[in-house]
Short mmCIF file of C-alpha atoms in Angstrom, two decimals:
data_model
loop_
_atom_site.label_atom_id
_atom_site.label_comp_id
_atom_site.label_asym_id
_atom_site.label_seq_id
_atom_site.Cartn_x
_atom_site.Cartn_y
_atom_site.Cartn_z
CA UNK A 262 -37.59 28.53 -96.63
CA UNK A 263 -35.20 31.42 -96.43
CA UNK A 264 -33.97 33.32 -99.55
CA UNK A 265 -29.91 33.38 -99.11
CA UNK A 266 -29.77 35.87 -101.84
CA UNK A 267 -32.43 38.79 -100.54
CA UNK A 268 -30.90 37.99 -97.17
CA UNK A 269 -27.12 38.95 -98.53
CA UNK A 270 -28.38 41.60 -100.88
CA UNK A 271 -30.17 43.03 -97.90
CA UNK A 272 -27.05 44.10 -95.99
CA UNK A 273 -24.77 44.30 -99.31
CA UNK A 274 -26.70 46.14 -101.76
CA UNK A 275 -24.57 45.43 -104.38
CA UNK A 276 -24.50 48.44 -107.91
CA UNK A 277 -24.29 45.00 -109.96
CA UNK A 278 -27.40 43.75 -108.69
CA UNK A 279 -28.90 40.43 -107.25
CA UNK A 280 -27.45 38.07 -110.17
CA UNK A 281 -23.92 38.37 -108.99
CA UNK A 282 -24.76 37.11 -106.23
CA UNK A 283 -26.80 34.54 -107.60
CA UNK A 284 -23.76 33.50 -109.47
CA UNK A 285 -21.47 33.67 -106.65
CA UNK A 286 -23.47 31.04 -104.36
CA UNK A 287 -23.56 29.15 -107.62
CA UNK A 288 -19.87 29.02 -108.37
CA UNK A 289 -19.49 27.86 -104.65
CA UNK A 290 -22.22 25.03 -105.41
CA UNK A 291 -20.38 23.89 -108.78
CA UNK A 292 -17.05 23.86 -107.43
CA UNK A 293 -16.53 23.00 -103.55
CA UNK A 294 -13.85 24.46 -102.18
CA UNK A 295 -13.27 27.49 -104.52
CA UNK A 296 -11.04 30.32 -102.85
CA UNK A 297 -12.34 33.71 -102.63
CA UNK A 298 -9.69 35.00 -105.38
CA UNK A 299 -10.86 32.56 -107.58
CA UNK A 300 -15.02 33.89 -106.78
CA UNK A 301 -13.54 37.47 -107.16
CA UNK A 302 -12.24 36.65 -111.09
CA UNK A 303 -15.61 34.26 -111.41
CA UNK A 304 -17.85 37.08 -110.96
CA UNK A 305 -15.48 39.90 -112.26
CA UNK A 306 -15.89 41.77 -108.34
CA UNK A 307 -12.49 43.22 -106.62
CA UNK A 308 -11.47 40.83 -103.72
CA UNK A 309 -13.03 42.74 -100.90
CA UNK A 310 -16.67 42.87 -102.44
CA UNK A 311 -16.54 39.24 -102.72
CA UNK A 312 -14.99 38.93 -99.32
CA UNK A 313 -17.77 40.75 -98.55
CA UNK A 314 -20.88 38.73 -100.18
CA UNK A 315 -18.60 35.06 -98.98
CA UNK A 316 -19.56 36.89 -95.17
CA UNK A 317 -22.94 37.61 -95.58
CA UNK A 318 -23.86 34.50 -97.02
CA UNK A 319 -21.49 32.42 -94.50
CA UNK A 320 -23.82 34.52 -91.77
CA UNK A 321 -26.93 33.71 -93.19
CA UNK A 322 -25.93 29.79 -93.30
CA UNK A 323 -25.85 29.23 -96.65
CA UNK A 324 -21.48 28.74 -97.13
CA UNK A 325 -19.14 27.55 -94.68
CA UNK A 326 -15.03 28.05 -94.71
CA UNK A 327 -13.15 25.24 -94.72
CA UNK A 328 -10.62 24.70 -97.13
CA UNK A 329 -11.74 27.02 -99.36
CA UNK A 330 -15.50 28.01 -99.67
CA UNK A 331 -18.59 25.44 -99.50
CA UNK A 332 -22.00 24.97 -99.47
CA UNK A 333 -23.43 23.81 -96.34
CA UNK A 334 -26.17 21.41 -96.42
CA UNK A 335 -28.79 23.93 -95.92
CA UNK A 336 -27.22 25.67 -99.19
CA UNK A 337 -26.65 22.84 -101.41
CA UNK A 338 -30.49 22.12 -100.38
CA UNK A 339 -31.75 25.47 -101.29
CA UNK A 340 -29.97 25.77 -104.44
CA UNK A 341 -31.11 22.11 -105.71
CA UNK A 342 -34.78 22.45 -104.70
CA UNK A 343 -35.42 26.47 -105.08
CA UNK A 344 -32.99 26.67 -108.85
CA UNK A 345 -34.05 22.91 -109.14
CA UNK A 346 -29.80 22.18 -109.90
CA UNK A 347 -30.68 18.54 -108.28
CA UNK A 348 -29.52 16.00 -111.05
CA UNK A 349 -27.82 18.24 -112.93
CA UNK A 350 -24.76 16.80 -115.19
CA UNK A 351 -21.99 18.74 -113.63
CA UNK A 352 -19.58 17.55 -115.61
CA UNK A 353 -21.47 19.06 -118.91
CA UNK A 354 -22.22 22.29 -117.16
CA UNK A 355 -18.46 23.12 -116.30
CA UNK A 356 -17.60 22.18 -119.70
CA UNK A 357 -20.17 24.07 -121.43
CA UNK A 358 -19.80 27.35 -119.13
CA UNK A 359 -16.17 27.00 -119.82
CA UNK A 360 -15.87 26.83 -123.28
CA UNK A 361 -19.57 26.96 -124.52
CA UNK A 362 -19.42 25.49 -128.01
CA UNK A 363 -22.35 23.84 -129.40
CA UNK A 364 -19.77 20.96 -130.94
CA UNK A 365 -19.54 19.51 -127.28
CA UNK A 366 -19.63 15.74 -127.89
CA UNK A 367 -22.33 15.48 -125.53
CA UNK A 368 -23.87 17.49 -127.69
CA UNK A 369 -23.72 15.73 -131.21
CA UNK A 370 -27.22 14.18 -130.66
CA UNK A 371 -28.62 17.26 -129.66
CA UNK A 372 -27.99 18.71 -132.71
CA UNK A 373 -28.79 16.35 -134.88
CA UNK A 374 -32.17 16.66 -133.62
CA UNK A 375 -32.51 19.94 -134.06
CA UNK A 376 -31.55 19.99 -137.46
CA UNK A 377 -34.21 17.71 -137.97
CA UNK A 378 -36.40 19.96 -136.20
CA UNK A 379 -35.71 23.14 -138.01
CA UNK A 380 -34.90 21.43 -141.39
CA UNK A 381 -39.12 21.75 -141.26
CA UNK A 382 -40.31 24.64 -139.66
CA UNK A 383 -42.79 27.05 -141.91
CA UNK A 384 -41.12 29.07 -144.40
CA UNK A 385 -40.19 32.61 -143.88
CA UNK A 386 -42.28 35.39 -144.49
CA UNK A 387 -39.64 38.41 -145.36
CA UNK A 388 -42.11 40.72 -145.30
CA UNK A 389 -42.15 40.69 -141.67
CA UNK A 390 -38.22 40.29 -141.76
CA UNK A 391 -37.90 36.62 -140.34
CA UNK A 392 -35.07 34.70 -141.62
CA UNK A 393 -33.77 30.91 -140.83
CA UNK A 394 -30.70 30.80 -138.54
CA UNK A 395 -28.84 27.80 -138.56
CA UNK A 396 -29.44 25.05 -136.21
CA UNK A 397 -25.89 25.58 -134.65
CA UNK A 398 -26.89 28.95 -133.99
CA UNK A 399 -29.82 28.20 -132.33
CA UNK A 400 -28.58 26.27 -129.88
CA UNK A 401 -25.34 28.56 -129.81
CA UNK A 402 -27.39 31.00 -128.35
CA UNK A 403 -29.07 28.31 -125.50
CA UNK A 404 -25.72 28.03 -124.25
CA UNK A 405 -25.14 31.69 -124.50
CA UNK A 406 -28.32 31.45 -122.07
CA UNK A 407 -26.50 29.01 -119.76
CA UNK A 408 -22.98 30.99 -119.49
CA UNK A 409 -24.88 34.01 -118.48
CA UNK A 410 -26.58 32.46 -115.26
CA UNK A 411 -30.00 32.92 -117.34
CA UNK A 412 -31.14 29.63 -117.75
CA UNK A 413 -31.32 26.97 -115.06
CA UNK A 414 -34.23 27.55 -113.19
CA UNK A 415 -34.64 30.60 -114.57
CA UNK A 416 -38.23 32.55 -116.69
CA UNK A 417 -37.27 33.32 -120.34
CA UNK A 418 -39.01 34.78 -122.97
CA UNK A 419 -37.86 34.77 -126.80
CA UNK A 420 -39.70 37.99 -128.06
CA UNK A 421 -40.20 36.72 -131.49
CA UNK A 422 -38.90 32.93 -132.20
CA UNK A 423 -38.97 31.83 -136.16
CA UNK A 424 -35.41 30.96 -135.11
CA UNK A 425 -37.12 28.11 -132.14
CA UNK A 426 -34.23 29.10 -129.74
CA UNK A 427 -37.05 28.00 -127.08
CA UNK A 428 -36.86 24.42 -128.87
CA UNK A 429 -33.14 24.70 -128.78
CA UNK A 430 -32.87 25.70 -124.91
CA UNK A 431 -35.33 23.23 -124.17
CA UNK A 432 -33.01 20.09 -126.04
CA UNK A 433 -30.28 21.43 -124.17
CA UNK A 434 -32.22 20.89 -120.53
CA UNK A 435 -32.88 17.50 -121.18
CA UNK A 436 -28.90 17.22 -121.80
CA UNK A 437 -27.94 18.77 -118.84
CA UNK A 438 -30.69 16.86 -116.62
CA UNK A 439 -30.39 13.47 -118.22
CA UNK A 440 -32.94 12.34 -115.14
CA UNK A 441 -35.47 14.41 -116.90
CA UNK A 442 -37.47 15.31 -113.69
CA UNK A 443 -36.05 19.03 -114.06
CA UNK A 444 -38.89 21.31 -113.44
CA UNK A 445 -37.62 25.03 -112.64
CA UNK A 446 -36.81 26.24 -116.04
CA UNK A 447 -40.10 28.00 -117.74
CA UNK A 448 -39.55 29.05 -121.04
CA UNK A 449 -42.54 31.27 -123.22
CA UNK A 450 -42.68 32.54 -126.36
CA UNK A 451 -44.57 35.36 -128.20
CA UNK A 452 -44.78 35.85 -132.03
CA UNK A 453 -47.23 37.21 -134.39
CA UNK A 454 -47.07 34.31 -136.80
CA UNK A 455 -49.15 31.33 -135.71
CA UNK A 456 -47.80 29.03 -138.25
CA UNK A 457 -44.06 29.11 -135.80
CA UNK A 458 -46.13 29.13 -132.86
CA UNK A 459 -48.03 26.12 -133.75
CA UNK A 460 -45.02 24.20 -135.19
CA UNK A 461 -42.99 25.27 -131.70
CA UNK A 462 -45.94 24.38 -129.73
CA UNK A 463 -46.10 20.20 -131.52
CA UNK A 464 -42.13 20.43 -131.21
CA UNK A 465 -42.67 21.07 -127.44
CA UNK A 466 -45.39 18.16 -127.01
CA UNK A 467 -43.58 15.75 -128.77
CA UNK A 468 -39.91 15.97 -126.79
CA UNK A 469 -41.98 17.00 -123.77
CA UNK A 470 -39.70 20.72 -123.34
CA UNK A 471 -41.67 23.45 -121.32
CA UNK A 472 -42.33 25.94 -123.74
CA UNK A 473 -45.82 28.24 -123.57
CA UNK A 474 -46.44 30.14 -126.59
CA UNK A 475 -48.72 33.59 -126.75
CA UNK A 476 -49.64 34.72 -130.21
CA UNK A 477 -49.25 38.66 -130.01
CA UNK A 478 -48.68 41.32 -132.33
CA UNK A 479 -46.17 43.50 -130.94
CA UNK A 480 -47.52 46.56 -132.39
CA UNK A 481 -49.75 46.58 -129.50
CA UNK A 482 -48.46 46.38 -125.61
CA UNK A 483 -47.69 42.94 -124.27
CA UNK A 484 -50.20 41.24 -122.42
CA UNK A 485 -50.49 42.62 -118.89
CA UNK A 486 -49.71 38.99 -117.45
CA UNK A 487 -46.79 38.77 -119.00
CA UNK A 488 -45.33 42.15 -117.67
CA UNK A 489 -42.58 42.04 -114.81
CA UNK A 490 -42.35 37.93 -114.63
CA UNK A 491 -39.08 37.29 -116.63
CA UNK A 492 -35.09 36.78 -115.84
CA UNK A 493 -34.10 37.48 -119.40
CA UNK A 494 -35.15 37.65 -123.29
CA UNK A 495 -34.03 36.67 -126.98
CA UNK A 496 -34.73 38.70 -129.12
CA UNK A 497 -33.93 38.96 -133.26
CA UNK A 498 -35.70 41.73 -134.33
CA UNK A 499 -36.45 43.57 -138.15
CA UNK A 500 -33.42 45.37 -138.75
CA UNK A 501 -34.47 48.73 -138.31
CA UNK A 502 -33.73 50.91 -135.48
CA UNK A 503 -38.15 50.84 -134.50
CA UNK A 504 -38.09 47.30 -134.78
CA UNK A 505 -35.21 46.78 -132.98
CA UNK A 506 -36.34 49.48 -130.48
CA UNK A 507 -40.04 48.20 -130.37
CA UNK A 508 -38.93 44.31 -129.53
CA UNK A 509 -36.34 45.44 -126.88
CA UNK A 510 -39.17 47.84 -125.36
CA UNK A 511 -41.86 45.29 -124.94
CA UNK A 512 -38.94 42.67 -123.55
CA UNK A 513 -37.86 45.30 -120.65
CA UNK A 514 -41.97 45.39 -120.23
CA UNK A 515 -41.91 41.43 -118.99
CA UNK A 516 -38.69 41.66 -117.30
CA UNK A 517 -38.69 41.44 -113.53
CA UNK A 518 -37.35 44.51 -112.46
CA UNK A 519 -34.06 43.95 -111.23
CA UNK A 520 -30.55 45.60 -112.02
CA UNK A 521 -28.71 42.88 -113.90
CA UNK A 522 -30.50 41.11 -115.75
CA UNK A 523 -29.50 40.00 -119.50
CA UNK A 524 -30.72 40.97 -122.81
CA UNK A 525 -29.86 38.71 -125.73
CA UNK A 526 -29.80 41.23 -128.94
CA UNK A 527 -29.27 39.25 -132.41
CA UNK A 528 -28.58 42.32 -134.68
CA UNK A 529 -27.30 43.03 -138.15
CA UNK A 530 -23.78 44.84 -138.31
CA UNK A 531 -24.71 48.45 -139.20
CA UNK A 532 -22.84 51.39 -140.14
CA UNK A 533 -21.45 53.56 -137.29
CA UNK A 534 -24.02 56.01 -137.95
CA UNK A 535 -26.83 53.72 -137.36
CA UNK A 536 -25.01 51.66 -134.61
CA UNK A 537 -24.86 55.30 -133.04
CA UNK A 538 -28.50 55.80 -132.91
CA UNK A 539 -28.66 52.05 -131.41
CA UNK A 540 -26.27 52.99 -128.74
CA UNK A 541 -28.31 56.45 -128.05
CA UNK A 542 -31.60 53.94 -127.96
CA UNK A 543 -29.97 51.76 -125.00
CA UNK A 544 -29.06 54.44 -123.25
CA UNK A 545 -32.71 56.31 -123.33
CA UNK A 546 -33.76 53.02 -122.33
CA UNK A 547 -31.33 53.23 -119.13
CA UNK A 548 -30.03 49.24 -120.80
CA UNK A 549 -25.62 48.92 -120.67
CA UNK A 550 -23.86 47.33 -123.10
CA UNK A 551 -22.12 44.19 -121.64
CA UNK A 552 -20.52 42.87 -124.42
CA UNK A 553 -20.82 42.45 -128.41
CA UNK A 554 -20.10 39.31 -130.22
CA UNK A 555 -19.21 40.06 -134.18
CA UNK A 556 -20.83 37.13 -136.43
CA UNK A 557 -22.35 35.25 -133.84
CA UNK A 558 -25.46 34.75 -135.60
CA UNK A 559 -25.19 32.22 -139.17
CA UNK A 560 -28.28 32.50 -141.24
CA UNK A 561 -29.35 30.29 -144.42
CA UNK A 562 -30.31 32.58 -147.60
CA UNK A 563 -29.82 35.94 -145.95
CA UNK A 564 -27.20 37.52 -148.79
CA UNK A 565 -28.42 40.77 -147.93
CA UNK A 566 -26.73 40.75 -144.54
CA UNK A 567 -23.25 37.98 -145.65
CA UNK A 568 -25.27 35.24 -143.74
CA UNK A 569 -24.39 36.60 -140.54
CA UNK A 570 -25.35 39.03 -137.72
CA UNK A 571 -23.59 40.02 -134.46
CA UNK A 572 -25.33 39.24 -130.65
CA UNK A 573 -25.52 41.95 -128.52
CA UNK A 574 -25.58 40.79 -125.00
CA UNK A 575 -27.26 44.07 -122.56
CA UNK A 576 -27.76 44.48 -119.42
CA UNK A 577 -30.68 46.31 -116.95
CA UNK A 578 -29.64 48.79 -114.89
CA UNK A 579 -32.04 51.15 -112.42
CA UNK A 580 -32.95 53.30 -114.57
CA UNK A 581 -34.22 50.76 -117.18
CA UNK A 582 -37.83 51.38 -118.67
CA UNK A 583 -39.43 50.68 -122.43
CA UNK A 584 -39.41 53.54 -124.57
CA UNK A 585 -42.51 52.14 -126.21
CA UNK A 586 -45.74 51.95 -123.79
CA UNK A 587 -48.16 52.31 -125.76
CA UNK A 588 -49.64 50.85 -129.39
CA UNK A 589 -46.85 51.05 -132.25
CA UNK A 590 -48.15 53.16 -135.15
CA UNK A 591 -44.73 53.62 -137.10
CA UNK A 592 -43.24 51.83 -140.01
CA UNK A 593 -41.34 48.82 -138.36
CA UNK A 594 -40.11 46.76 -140.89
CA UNK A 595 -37.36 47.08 -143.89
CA UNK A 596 -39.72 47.31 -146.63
CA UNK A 597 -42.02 49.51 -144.80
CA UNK A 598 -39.35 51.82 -143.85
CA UNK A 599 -37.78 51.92 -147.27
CA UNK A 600 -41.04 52.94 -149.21
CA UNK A 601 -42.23 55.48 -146.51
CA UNK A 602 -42.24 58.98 -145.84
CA UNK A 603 -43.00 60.06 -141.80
CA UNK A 604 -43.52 63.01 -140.30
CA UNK A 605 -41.66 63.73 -136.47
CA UNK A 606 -42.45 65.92 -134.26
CA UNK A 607 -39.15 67.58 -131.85
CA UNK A 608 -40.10 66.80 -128.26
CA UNK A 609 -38.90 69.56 -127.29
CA UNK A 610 -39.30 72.50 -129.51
CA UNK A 611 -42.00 70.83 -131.67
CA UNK A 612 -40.52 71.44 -134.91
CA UNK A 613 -42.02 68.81 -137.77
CA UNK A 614 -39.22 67.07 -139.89
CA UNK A 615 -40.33 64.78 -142.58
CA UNK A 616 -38.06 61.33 -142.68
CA UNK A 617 -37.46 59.13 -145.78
CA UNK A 618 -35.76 59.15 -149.32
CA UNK A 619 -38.08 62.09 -150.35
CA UNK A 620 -37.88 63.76 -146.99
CA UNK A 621 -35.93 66.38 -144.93
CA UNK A 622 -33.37 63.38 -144.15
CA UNK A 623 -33.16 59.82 -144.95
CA UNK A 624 -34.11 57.85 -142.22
CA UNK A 625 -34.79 58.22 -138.64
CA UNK A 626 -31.12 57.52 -136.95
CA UNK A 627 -29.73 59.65 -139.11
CA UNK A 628 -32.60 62.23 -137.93
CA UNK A 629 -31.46 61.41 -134.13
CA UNK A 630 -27.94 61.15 -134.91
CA UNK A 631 -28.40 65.39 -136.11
CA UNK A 632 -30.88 66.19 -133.51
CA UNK A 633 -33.46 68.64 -134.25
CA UNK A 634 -32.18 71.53 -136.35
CA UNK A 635 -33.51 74.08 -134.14
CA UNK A 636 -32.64 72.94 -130.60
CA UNK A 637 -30.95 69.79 -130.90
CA UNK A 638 -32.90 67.84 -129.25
CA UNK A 639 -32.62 63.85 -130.32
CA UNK A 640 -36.19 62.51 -129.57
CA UNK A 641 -39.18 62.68 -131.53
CA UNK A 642 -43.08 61.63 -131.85
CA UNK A 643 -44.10 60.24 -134.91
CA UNK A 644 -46.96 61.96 -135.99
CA UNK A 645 -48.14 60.20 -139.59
CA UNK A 646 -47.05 58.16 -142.47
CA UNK A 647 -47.98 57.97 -145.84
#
């Protein structure tokens, strides 16, 4: 069967990538008869591109004009079988992409069980920096997933998952496909703590979600089959700028590489120093910024950051690539950082600069925030720690 989106992107070649078209056909599917104004302000395009993407996809026989914009048969075909949309609650989709609160009626017994569910996960271990969000939040950020294109029938990987959003996006599936024979969506799961992966993987069994969990440390590369097979990540790394670095690296590692696609970021407020050096990390990583939700994120017992954290939502571009390839040998999380001194090597010039409370300068965004003293340079090696 034809693919209407490589067909359109073919002759459009779009700077925002495939996914707006994706969500263009998509908007036509959800709501027949939608003018091309109203596609334009859907997908945020100026009139004439989506003028331009209606044509293509009217030529390739997936729309037809009449009235506004529909889906022929062919496309409403494609879309249910290929995205696997057939039996979707429309109704709850529309709502939820419109105003996307987890307190959606429909939603009540959703959440009830998965307060149940996370009222018993494993404790956290906070020297590996894992705290409990709440169960709103949890499945706050499944419907993130959904208002983002990212989840129907869609690959999605939570890099690191103490907070089960995989349990959360899977409960809100089986709302949204009340049938239950929805098969499209695959969602996976890597951690280094077996106790969350085994209490996600009985979760999964017993309300029959399709979650696949790899135990990994991410220290060391991902696993080569996971590279290049994913539409988007979660991520809620330690809150230091290599942990938050490391997570998103070996995230852009499974993502499929495609200009577009979404990176879910939950990430304490910092200083403007520090969310400096965060910036100057997305950007090395060629990642955009596509928008920044303050106190997204509620967490139970977390003083140390007011119970809440902000969700950065980013974006791949075509330049994006992992700034960590290879094994991790740096201090990655808070109480590793705070007790230790490292020594950085300039990339450029070479000059050594020892980081930490004892050292040349505090900590390492505030090293890349400076740039090397001699040539200014803002990325370094890490050579050792002690």
């Amino acid at each position: 069967m034809k693919n209407y989106i490589d067909i359109a992107s073919a002759h459009i070649r779009l700077e925002e990538g495939t996914p707006v078209i994706e969500q263009f056909l998509l908007e036509c599917y959800m709501n027949p008869g939608i003018s091309t104004k109203e596609l334009a302000r859907a997908t945020l395009l100026p009139v004439p591109i989506a003028a331009a993407i209606k044509k293509e996809l009217i030529k390739a026989g997936a729309l037809t004009q009449a009235n506004g914009v529909h889906c022929t048969v062919e496309g409403k075909a494609w879309i249910e079988k290929e995205w696997g949309f057939s039996g979707i609650n429309k109704n709850l989709y529309k709502e939820l992409m419109a105003n996307g609160v987890e307190s959606h009626p429909d939603l009540a017994d959703t959440l009830v069980v998965l307060r149940d569910i996370m009222s018993l996960r494993p404790q956290v271990n906070v020297q590996i920096d894992q705290s409990k969000c709440t169960a709103e939040t949890s499945l706050r950020r499944a419907i993130l997933c959904l208002k983002h294109h990212s989840l129907v029938g869609k690959k999605i990987l939570c890099v690191g998952d103490d907070d089960l959003v995989s349990v959360s996006i899977g409960l809100l599936l089986q709302r949204l496909f009340p049938n239950g024979r929805h098969q499209r969506t695959a969602i996976h799961v890597t951690d280094i703590d077996e106790r969350f992966l085994g209490y996600i993987r009985e979760m999964a069994e017993r309300e029959k979600l399709p979650i696949q969990c790899h135990h990994h440390d991410l220290r060391q590369p991902l696993l080569e089959h996971m590279h290049g097979q994913y539409d988007c990540f979660f991520t809620d790394p330690p809150y230091t700028l290599q942990g938050m670095t490391l997570f998103i690296s070996r995230g852009i590692s499974a993502l499929k590489q495609r200009k577009g696609l979404p990176i879910f970021l939950s990430f304490a407020h910092k200083s403007p120093a520090f969310t400096l050096a965060m910036q100057r990390e997305f950007i090395r990583m060629g990642l955009t910024t596509g928008m920044t939700i303050p106190s997204f994120n509620e967490y139970e017992g977390a003083e140390m950051i007011a119970n809440r954290s902000q969700m950065i939502i980013l974006k791949t571009t075509d330049q994006t690539t992992p700034e960590c390839t290879d094994v991790f040998v740096d201090a990655l999380y808070t109480g590793e950082v705070k007790r230790t001194l490292r020594i950085y090597r300039c990339k450029q010039c070479g000059k050594k600069v020892e980081v930490g409370i004892q050292g040349d300068v505090s900590t390492i965004e505030q090293l890349k925030n400076q740039g090397c003293l001699c040539c200014k340079n803002d990325t370094f090696d890490m050579l050792e720690r002690s």
